[in-house]
Short mmCIF file of C-alpha atoms in Angstrom, two decimals:
data_model
loop_
_atom_site.label_atom_id
_atom_site.label_comp_id
_atom_site.label_asym_id
_atom_site.label_seq_id
_atom_site.Cartn_x
_atom_site.Cartn_y
_atom_site.Cartn_z
CA UNK X 1 -10.28 -33.27 -50.83
CA UNK X 2 -8.07 -30.52 -49.43
CA UNK X 3 -7.39 -30.85 -45.75
CA UNK X 4 -6.23 -27.98 -43.55
CA UNK X 5 -4.65 -28.49 -40.17
CA UNK X 6 -4.57 -25.93 -37.41
CA UNK X 7 -0.82 -26.40 -37.43
CA UNK X 8 -0.76 -24.39 -40.63
CA UNK X 9 0.36 -21.30 -38.85
CA UNK X 10 3.17 -23.07 -37.10
CA UNK X 11 4.73 -24.33 -40.24
CA UNK X 12 3.73 -21.55 -42.59
CA UNK X 13 7.23 -20.16 -42.70
CA UNK X 14 8.82 -23.43 -43.64
CA UNK X 15 6.06 -24.49 -46.02
CA UNK X 16 4.62 -21.24 -47.43
CA UNK X 17 2.60 -23.13 -50.03
CA UNK X 18 0.48 -24.70 -47.19
CA UNK X 19 0.53 -28.16 -45.79
CA UNK X 20 -2.31 -29.45 -47.91
CA UNK X 21 0.11 -29.73 -50.73
CA UNK X 22 2.56 -31.70 -48.65
CA UNK X 23 3.30 -35.25 -49.37
CA UNK X 24 2.45 -37.83 -46.78
CA UNK X 25 6.09 -38.05 -45.76
CA UNK X 26 6.31 -34.30 -45.29
CA UNK X 27 3.12 -34.27 -43.20
CA UNK X 28 4.47 -36.98 -40.97
CA UNK X 29 7.58 -34.91 -40.62
CA UNK X 30 5.54 -31.86 -39.57
CA UNK X 31 3.65 -33.84 -37.00
CA UNK X 32 6.86 -35.26 -35.60
CA UNK X 33 8.23 -31.72 -35.26
CA UNK X 34 5.08 -30.63 -33.37
CA UNK X 35 5.48 -33.54 -31.05
CA UNK X 36 9.17 -32.72 -30.49
CA UNK X 37 8.64 -28.96 -29.98
CA UNK X 38 5.30 -28.89 -28.09
CA UNK X 39 4.99 -32.40 -26.75
CA UNK X 40 1.59 -32.87 -28.40
CA UNK X 41 0.65 -36.36 -29.55
CA UNK X 42 -0.36 -36.30 -33.25
CA UNK X 43 -3.46 -38.45 -32.58
CA UNK X 44 -4.88 -35.62 -30.44
CA UNK X 45 -4.84 -33.29 -33.38
CA UNK X 46 -7.92 -33.10 -35.64
CA UNK X 47 -8.55 -31.26 -38.83
CA UNK X 48 -11.03 -28.35 -39.10
CA UNK X 49 -13.23 -30.51 -41.26
CA UNK X 50 -13.23 -33.34 -38.77
CA UNK X 51 -14.07 -30.95 -35.95
CA UNK X 52 -16.83 -29.41 -38.04
CA UNK X 53 -18.17 -32.86 -38.85
CA UNK X 54 -18.11 -33.81 -35.18
CA UNK X 55 -20.01 -30.68 -34.22
CA UNK X 56 -22.56 -31.38 -36.88
CA UNK X 57 -22.88 -34.96 -35.75
CA UNK X 58 -23.66 -33.88 -32.19
CA UNK X 59 -26.00 -31.05 -33.15
CA UNK X 60 -27.99 -33.07 -35.60
CA UNK X 61 -28.44 -36.12 -33.42
CA UNK X 62 -28.65 -34.79 -29.89
CA UNK X 63 -32.29 -34.71 -28.72
CA UNK X 64 -31.80 -31.16 -27.32
CA UNK X 65 -31.22 -29.87 -30.80
CA UNK X 66 -33.23 -32.02 -33.18
CA UNK X 67 -36.48 -30.37 -32.25
CA UNK X 68 -36.41 -26.95 -30.66
CA UNK X 69 -39.07 -24.38 -29.81
CA UNK X 70 -37.63 -20.89 -29.52
CA UNK X 71 -39.33 -17.60 -28.74
CA UNK X 72 -37.74 -14.37 -29.92
CA UNK X 73 -37.91 -11.25 -32.04
CA UNK X 74 -37.15 -11.22 -35.75
CA UNK X 75 -34.18 -9.10 -36.77
CA UNK X 76 -31.96 -8.79 -39.85
CA UNK X 77 -34.80 -10.11 -41.96
CA UNK X 78 -33.81 -10.90 -45.52
CA UNK X 79 -35.62 -12.69 -48.31
CA UNK X 80 -33.06 -13.96 -50.81
CA UNK X 81 -33.64 -14.09 -54.55
CA UNK X 82 -33.78 -17.87 -54.17
CA UNK X 83 -36.99 -17.39 -52.17
CA UNK X 84 -35.49 -18.63 -48.90
CA UNK X 85 -35.84 -16.35 -45.89
CA UNK X 86 -32.98 -15.63 -43.53
CA UNK X 87 -33.19 -13.73 -40.27
CA UNK X 88 -31.87 -13.72 -36.75
CA UNK X 89 -33.99 -14.48 -33.75
CA UNK X 90 -32.99 -12.39 -30.78
CA UNK X 91 -33.78 -11.76 -27.15
CA UNK X 92 -32.18 -9.34 -24.68
CA UNK X 93 -28.81 -11.12 -24.67
CA UNK X 94 -28.39 -13.35 -27.70
CA UNK X 95 -29.15 -13.92 -31.34
CA UNK X 96 -29.38 -17.07 -33.39
CA UNK X 97 -29.52 -17.41 -37.16
CA UNK X 98 -32.67 -18.87 -38.66
CA UNK X 99 -33.51 -20.12 -42.12
CA UNK X 100 -37.00 -20.54 -43.48
CA UNK X 101 -36.68 -22.46 -46.70
CA UNK X 102 -39.13 -21.77 -49.46
CA UNK X 103 -40.66 -25.23 -49.13
CA UNK X 104 -41.60 -24.39 -45.53
CA UNK X 105 -43.18 -21.02 -46.35
CA UNK X 106 -46.49 -22.34 -47.66
CA UNK X 107 -47.87 -22.67 -44.14
CA UNK X 108 -46.92 -19.14 -43.13
CA UNK X 109 -50.08 -17.05 -43.43
CA UNK X 110 -48.68 -13.75 -42.22
CA UNK X 111 -45.95 -11.36 -43.34
CA UNK X 112 -42.72 -11.89 -41.48
CA UNK X 113 -40.84 -8.75 -40.72
CA UNK X 114 -38.36 -7.22 -38.35
CA UNK X 115 -39.67 -6.52 -34.87
CA UNK X 116 -42.22 -9.29 -34.89
CA UNK X 117 -42.33 -11.62 -31.90
CA UNK X 118 -42.42 -15.21 -33.10
CA UNK X 119 -42.33 -18.75 -31.84
CA UNK X 120 -40.30 -20.99 -34.11
CA UNK X 121 -40.17 -24.74 -34.21
CA UNK X 122 -37.27 -26.36 -36.01
CA UNK X 123 -34.03 -28.23 -35.81
CA UNK X 124 -30.48 -27.08 -35.25
CA UNK X 125 -28.41 -27.49 -38.35
CA UNK X 126 -24.90 -26.54 -39.25
CA UNK X 127 -23.39 -25.39 -42.46
CA UNK X 128 -20.30 -27.53 -42.40
CA UNK X 129 -17.94 -25.50 -44.61
CA UNK X 130 -18.31 -22.52 -42.24
CA UNK X 131 -19.03 -24.40 -39.02
CA UNK X 132 -21.97 -22.16 -38.22
CA UNK X 133 -25.18 -23.27 -36.67
CA UNK X 134 -28.69 -22.10 -37.26
CA UNK X 135 -32.31 -23.09 -36.78
CA UNK X 136 -33.91 -24.61 -39.84
CA UNK X 137 -37.52 -23.60 -39.29
CA UNK X 138 -40.34 -26.05 -39.79
CA UNK X 139 -43.08 -23.91 -38.28
CA UNK X 140 -43.29 -20.25 -37.30
CA UNK X 141 -46.08 -18.51 -35.39
CA UNK X 142 -46.56 -14.83 -34.56
CA UNK X 143 -47.16 -14.12 -30.85
CA UNK X 144 -47.87 -11.35 -28.34
CA UNK X 145 -48.53 -7.72 -29.19
CA UNK X 146 -46.72 -8.23 -32.43
CA UNK X 147 -49.36 -10.74 -33.40
CA UNK X 148 -52.21 -8.32 -32.67
CA UNK X 149 -50.58 -5.49 -34.56
CA UNK X 150 -49.75 -7.77 -37.44
CA UNK X 151 -53.22 -9.24 -37.60
CA UNK X 152 -54.73 -5.75 -37.52
CA UNK X 153 -52.41 -4.56 -40.28
CA UNK X 154 -53.02 -7.57 -42.48
CA UNK X 155 -56.78 -7.53 -42.03
CA UNK X 156 -56.87 -3.80 -42.72
CA UNK X 157 -54.94 -4.31 -45.96
CA UNK X 158 -57.12 -7.24 -46.97
CA UNK X 159 -60.39 -5.38 -46.38
CA UNK X 160 -59.04 -2.24 -48.04
CA UNK X 161 -58.17 -4.30 -51.12
CA UNK X 162 -61.74 -5.55 -51.19
CA UNK X 163 -62.88 -1.93 -51.19
CA UNK X 164 -64.72 -2.04 -47.86
CA UNK X 165 -63.30 1.31 -46.79
CA UNK X 166 -63.92 3.09 -50.10
CA UNK X 167 -65.60 6.48 -49.87
CA UNK X 168 -67.88 5.48 -52.74
CA UNK X 169 -69.47 2.80 -50.53
CA UNK X 170 -70.37 5.19 -47.75
CA UNK X 171 -74.02 5.99 -47.30
CA UNK X 172 -75.37 9.49 -46.67
CA UNK X 173 -76.38 10.21 -43.08
CA UNK X 174 -79.99 11.47 -43.14
CA UNK X 175 -80.75 14.86 -41.62
CA UNK X 176 -84.09 13.64 -40.29
CA UNK X 177 -84.02 9.95 -39.38
CA UNK X 178 -87.38 8.61 -38.31
CA UNK X 179 -85.71 6.76 -35.45
CA UNK X 180 -82.14 6.39 -34.26
CA UNK X 181 -80.75 3.01 -33.31
CA UNK X 182 -78.09 2.98 -30.62
CA UNK X 183 -75.77 0.07 -29.99
CA UNK X 184 -73.71 0.35 -26.85
CA UNK X 185 -73.54 -0.89 -23.30
CA UNK X 186 -76.80 0.27 -21.74
CA UNK X 187 -75.55 1.70 -18.47
CA UNK X 188 -72.34 3.08 -19.87
CA UNK X 189 -71.18 6.69 -19.87
CA UNK X 190 -71.20 6.48 -23.66
CA UNK X 191 -74.94 5.77 -23.67
CA UNK X 192 -75.66 8.62 -21.23
CA UNK X 193 -73.58 11.00 -23.36
CA UNK X 194 -75.52 10.07 -26.49
CA UNK X 195 -78.92 10.49 -24.82
CA UNK X 196 -77.86 13.86 -23.38
CA UNK X 197 -76.81 15.14 -26.78
CA UNK X 198 -80.00 13.86 -28.45
CA UNK X 199 -82.15 15.45 -25.73
CA UNK X 200 -80.42 18.78 -26.11
CA UNK X 201 -80.68 18.87 -29.91
CA UNK X 202 -83.89 17.03 -30.74
CA UNK X 203 -85.74 16.21 -27.51
CA UNK X 204 -88.54 14.33 -29.25
CA UNK X 205 -86.31 12.18 -31.42
CA UNK X 206 -87.40 8.55 -31.19
CA UNK X 207 -84.68 6.16 -30.09
CA UNK X 208 -84.33 2.39 -30.24
CA UNK X 209 -81.66 1.00 -27.94
CA UNK X 210 -79.99 -2.32 -28.63
CA UNK X 211 -77.85 -2.96 -25.55
CA UNK X 212 -74.72 -4.86 -26.56
CA UNK X 213 -71.52 -6.07 -24.93
CA UNK X 214 -68.70 -3.90 -26.20
CA UNK X 215 -65.76 -5.65 -24.62
CA UNK X 216 -64.54 -9.20 -24.24
CA UNK X 217 -64.76 -12.53 -25.95
CA UNK X 218 -68.35 -12.52 -27.23
CA UNK X 219 -68.64 -8.81 -27.84
CA UNK X 220 -68.25 -8.99 -31.60
CA UNK X 221 -71.06 -11.52 -31.96
CA UNK X 222 -73.25 -9.45 -29.67
CA UNK X 223 -72.70 -6.27 -31.66
CA UNK X 224 -73.52 -8.15 -34.89
CA UNK X 225 -76.70 -9.43 -33.20
CA UNK X 226 -77.61 -5.87 -32.19
CA UNK X 227 -76.96 -4.63 -35.71
CA UNK X 228 -79.21 -7.31 -37.17
CA UNK X 229 -81.99 -6.43 -34.73
CA UNK X 230 -81.83 -2.73 -35.53
CA UNK X 231 -81.63 -3.43 -39.26
CA UNK X 232 -84.97 -5.18 -39.10
CA UNK X 233 -86.74 -2.09 -37.78
CA UNK X 234 -87.82 -0.19 -40.86
CA UNK X 235 -88.10 3.19 -39.13
CA UNK X 236 -84.54 3.13 -37.82
CA UNK X 237 -82.80 5.29 -40.40
CA UNK X 238 -79.46 5.82 -38.64
CA UNK X 239 -77.48 3.55 -36.32
CA UNK X 240 -74.85 4.63 -33.82
CA UNK X 241 -72.24 2.15 -32.62
CA UNK X 242 -70.47 3.54 -29.58
CA UNK X 243 -68.28 2.81 -26.61
CA UNK X 244 -66.13 4.95 -24.37
CA UNK X 245 -62.37 4.96 -24.24
CA UNK X 246 -60.34 1.90 -23.40
CA UNK X 247 -57.06 0.15 -23.99
CA UNK X 248 -56.13 -1.16 -27.42
CA UNK X 249 -56.94 -4.64 -26.14
CA UNK X 250 -60.40 -3.54 -25.02
CA UNK X 251 -61.14 -1.99 -28.39
CA UNK X 252 -60.01 -5.11 -30.28
CA UNK X 253 -63.62 -6.21 -30.69
CA UNK X 254 -64.10 -3.39 -33.20
CA UNK X 255 -61.34 -4.89 -35.34
CA UNK X 256 -63.13 -8.20 -35.71
CA UNK X 257 -63.48 -9.22 -39.35
CA UNK X 258 -67.02 -10.58 -39.02
CA UNK X 259 -68.18 -7.35 -37.39
CA UNK X 260 -66.49 -5.18 -40.02
CA UNK X 261 -68.16 -7.19 -42.77
CA UNK X 262 -71.54 -6.97 -41.03
CA UNK X 263 -71.24 -3.17 -40.84
CA UNK X 264 -70.22 -3.06 -44.48
CA UNK X 265 -73.25 -5.13 -45.47
CA UNK X 266 -75.67 -3.03 -43.39
CA UNK X 267 -78.23 -1.21 -45.53
CA UNK X 268 -78.68 1.48 -42.91
CA UNK X 269 -76.11 4.23 -42.46
CA UNK X 270 -73.94 3.67 -39.41
CA UNK X 271 -71.95 6.16 -37.37
CA UNK X 272 -69.20 5.00 -35.03
CA UNK X 273 -68.16 6.81 -31.88
CA UNK X 274 -65.56 4.51 -30.41
CA UNK X 275 -63.00 5.42 -27.78
CA UNK X 276 -61.23 8.71 -28.15
CA UNK X 277 -59.95 10.86 -30.98
CA UNK X 278 -56.71 8.88 -31.32
CA UNK X 279 -58.33 5.44 -31.54
CA UNK X 280 -59.15 4.24 -35.03
CA UNK X 281 -60.58 0.77 -35.40
CA UNK X 282 -61.56 -1.14 -38.53
CA UNK X 283 -65.20 -0.56 -37.58
CA UNK X 284 -64.45 3.18 -37.81
CA UNK X 285 -62.94 2.74 -41.25
CA UNK X 286 -65.87 0.77 -42.63
CA UNK X 287 -68.55 2.95 -41.01
CA UNK X 288 -70.39 5.51 -43.11
CA UNK X 289 -69.19 8.17 -40.72
CA UNK X 290 -66.55 8.03 -38.04
CA UNK X 291 -67.10 10.33 -35.09
CA UNK X 292 -64.30 10.66 -32.57
CA UNK X 293 -66.45 10.08 -29.47
CA UNK X 294 -69.98 8.86 -28.61
CA UNK X 295 -71.11 12.49 -28.09
CA UNK X 296 -69.92 13.60 -31.52
CA UNK X 297 -71.56 10.52 -33.03
CA UNK X 298 -74.87 11.66 -31.51
CA UNK X 299 -74.35 15.18 -32.88
CA UNK X 300 -73.76 13.77 -36.34
CA UNK X 301 -76.87 11.60 -36.13
CA UNK X 302 -79.29 14.25 -34.85
CA UNK X 303 -79.71 17.76 -36.22
CA UNK X 304 -80.67 20.63 -33.99
CA UNK X 305 -84.47 20.72 -34.38
CA UNK X 306 -84.58 24.41 -33.45
CA UNK X 307 -82.34 25.24 -36.39
CA UNK X 308 -84.54 23.20 -38.72
CA UNK X 309 -87.64 25.03 -37.47
CA UNK X 310 -85.91 28.40 -37.83
CA UNK X 311 -85.03 27.44 -41.37
CA UNK X 312 -88.69 26.71 -42.13
CA UNK X 313 -89.81 30.00 -40.57
CA UNK X 314 -87.28 31.84 -42.68
CA UNK X 315 -88.51 30.10 -45.84
CA UNK X 316 -92.12 30.97 -44.96
CA UNK X 317 -91.26 34.65 -44.55
CA UNK X 318 -89.32 34.66 -47.76
CA UNK X 319 -92.24 33.06 -49.62
CA UNK X 320 -94.72 35.63 -48.29
CA UNK X 321 -92.38 38.48 -49.14
CA UNK X 322 -91.85 37.18 -52.66
CA UNK X 323 -95.59 36.84 -53.28
CA UNK X 324 -96.31 40.33 -51.94
CA UNK X 325 -93.58 41.77 -54.12
CA UNK X 326 -95.06 39.97 -57.10
CA UNK X 327 -98.53 41.34 -56.38
CA UNK X 328 -97.19 44.85 -55.83
CA UNK X 329 -95.37 44.76 -59.15
CA UNK X 330 -98.62 43.58 -60.78
CA UNK X 331 -100.56 46.58 -59.31
CA UNK X 332 -98.07 49.13 -60.65
CA UNK X 333 -98.30 47.50 -64.04
CA UNK X 334 -102.10 47.60 -63.92
CA UNK X 335 -102.13 51.33 -63.10
CA UNK X 336 -99.77 52.06 -65.99
CA UNK X 337 -102.02 50.20 -68.37
CA UNK X 338 -105.11 52.08 -67.12
CA UNK X 339 -103.47 55.49 -67.54
CA UNK X 340 -102.34 54.62 -71.03
CA UNK X 341 -105.82 53.43 -71.95
CA UNK X 342 -107.38 56.65 -70.58
CA UNK X 343 -104.92 58.78 -72.55
CA UNK X 344 -105.75 56.79 -75.65
CA UNK X 345 -109.48 57.39 -75.02
CA UNK X 346 -108.92 61.10 -74.51
CA UNK X 347 -106.92 61.33 -77.72
CA UNK X 348 -109.70 59.48 -79.55
CA UNK X 349 -112.34 61.89 -78.23
CA UNK X 350 -110.18 64.87 -79.19
CA UNK X 351 -109.95 63.63 -82.77
CA UNK X 352 -113.70 63.00 -82.93
CA UNK X 353 -114.40 66.47 -81.50
CA UNK X 354 -112.08 68.13 -84.01
CA UNK X 355 -113.71 66.22 -86.85
CA UNK X 356 -117.20 67.19 -85.63
CA UNK X 357 -116.27 70.87 -85.25
CA UNK X 358 -114.69 70.81 -88.67
CA UNK X 359 -117.83 69.25 -90.11
CA UNK X 360 -120.06 71.85 -88.42
CA UNK X 361 -117.91 74.67 -89.76
CA UNK X 362 -117.95 73.14 -93.20
CA UNK X 363 -121.73 72.68 -93.16
CA UNK X 364 -122.14 76.25 -91.88
CA UNK X 365 -120.11 77.57 -94.78
CA UNK X 366 -122.18 75.54 -97.25
CA UNK X 367 -125.49 76.82 -95.79
CA UNK X 368 -124.27 80.41 -95.80
CA UNK X 369 -123.14 80.05 -99.37
CA UNK X 370 -126.46 78.48 -100.41
CA UNK X 371 -128.70 81.01 -98.59
CA UNK X 372 -126.83 84.15 -99.58
CA UNK X 373 -127.84 85.61 -103.02
CA UNK L 1 -88.69 8.63 -45.21
CA UNK L 2 -88.90 11.90 -43.27
CA UNK L 3 -85.51 13.00 -44.45
CA UNK L 4 -86.36 12.83 -48.15
CA UNK L 5 -89.79 14.45 -47.67
CA UNK L 6 -88.28 17.28 -45.65
CA UNK L 7 -85.39 17.92 -48.02
CA UNK L 8 -87.65 17.70 -51.10
CA UNK L 9 -90.10 20.06 -49.42
CA UNK L 10 -87.43 22.66 -48.76
CA UNK L 11 -86.23 22.43 -52.34
CA UNK L 12 -89.77 22.84 -53.62
CA UNK L 13 -90.30 25.98 -51.52
CA UNK L 14 -87.02 27.49 -52.75
CA UNK L 15 -88.04 26.86 -56.37
CA UNK L 16 -91.42 28.52 -55.79
CA UNK L 17 -89.73 31.56 -54.27
CA UNK L 18 -87.42 31.74 -57.27
CA UNK L 19 -90.35 31.66 -59.72
CA UNK L 20 -92.22 34.39 -57.83
CA UNK L 21 -89.09 36.54 -57.66
CA UNK L 22 -88.64 36.23 -61.42
CA UNK L 23 -92.23 37.43 -61.88
CA UNK L 24 -92.80 35.60 -65.15
CA UNK L 25 -95.98 33.89 -64.03
CA UNK L 26 -99.59 34.94 -64.36
CA UNK L 27 -101.40 36.19 -61.25
CA UNK L 28 -103.41 32.96 -61.10
CA UNK L 29 -100.25 30.86 -61.37
CA UNK L 30 -98.53 33.02 -58.71
CA UNK L 31 -101.44 32.51 -56.36
CA UNK L 32 -101.35 28.76 -56.92
CA UNK L 33 -97.58 28.65 -56.32
CA UNK L 34 -97.87 30.66 -53.13
CA UNK L 35 -100.56 28.37 -51.76
CA UNK L 36 -98.55 25.32 -52.73
CA UNK L 37 -95.48 26.75 -50.96
CA UNK L 38 -97.41 27.46 -47.77
CA UNK L 39 -98.85 23.97 -47.78
CA UNK L 40 -95.37 22.47 -48.24
CA UNK L 41 -94.10 24.49 -45.29
CA UNK L 42 -96.92 23.05 -43.21
CA UNK L 43 -96.00 19.55 -44.35
CA UNK L 44 -92.36 20.09 -43.40
CA UNK L 45 -93.39 21.49 -40.06
CA UNK L 46 -95.62 18.50 -39.41
CA UNK L 47 -92.65 16.20 -40.15
CA UNK L 48 -90.69 17.96 -37.41
CA UNK L 49 -93.65 17.65 -35.07
CA UNK L 50 -94.38 13.97 -35.70
CA UNK L 51 -91.71 12.76 -33.24
CA UNK L 52 -92.82 11.53 -29.87
CA UNK L 53 -89.57 11.09 -27.96
CA UNK L 54 -90.14 7.35 -27.57
CA UNK L 55 -87.36 5.24 -26.08
CA UNK L 56 -87.62 1.57 -27.03
CA UNK L 57 -85.31 -1.23 -26.09
CA UNK L 58 -84.80 -4.37 -28.14
CA UNK L 59 -82.89 -7.48 -27.26
#
């Protein structure tokens, strides 16, 4: 094995081929020179390899390094062709190299990427030939906002692949639902907005309210419960799921997988009016119609009854006009036929008259001829 | 379902109007179509008037 000493530089000029090629006698000579020139005892000097080995020995046996838990952000992410993943874990001041070997990746159920906050569990290891240290990861977990964003992204992709957001799955929103089902917090501004819009457009529209919790730990289950209740009422033809604006955290309930699947499985058309224009949840994506606010959801669910009545009045007038026009055209036709028939009669009588006159004249001539001598 | 009845009704009335405008029907047929159209309008109107403004709550 080749051995390099840090005294290389010192003796490079005298032994340009490097000291590794020196004989034992020459090496001893070099060490003696170092001792003479610098007063350093040869036993204090260690090779790079020995130092590297010593570092490794400490790092791989010291309890501070054999099992570490480190929190940081992924940067310089790289998946090698070998399948191993390399990245640096950083915080505000420092970075440390990390390796996630392929054999350890089977328990990672999310996509690692730059910018993600993670908690890693592993051991400090060194790569002896380069004397560099790194964390060999045994477990890695996403955390914080990064976790929420990642979960949202991954669930969205998963459900999209299953076709839950496909346009072809969306049900038509009826123009005239027999009843409207509303799922929201009962005393919320969202509920008041919906009722106001319904009252202004279709005051006699029948409404079934399923008050649900729209925020917090059990909200998703509660909304699913509300959806099931409304689904059982045959006359409810359209369902509105609404809540007013809130933080991303507050709207997280509408990204719950079970809720999204329940909406997808619902046989009744569902309109969402969640948060504000900028907020798009998975519930919005799976809904048959996404309205930007609770008020617009109500507008989409209920037509203006006055307009529908006006439409009927207009159709009635049109029908009457069409029938009158038909009858009028029939009368004109009838008159034409009568005139033609009269003319035909007159012509017939004319012919008969001419024939009769001709006959009379002819008979007169015959009588005159017979009587005269 | 109200929605289907209402939409079908409107379509039916439009078709009747079209037939009358074309004028290719006998007077008896035209009369029958007109009466059918008026009755459909009444049906549609009654659909709009069947709502009661009920507010139920389920839990």
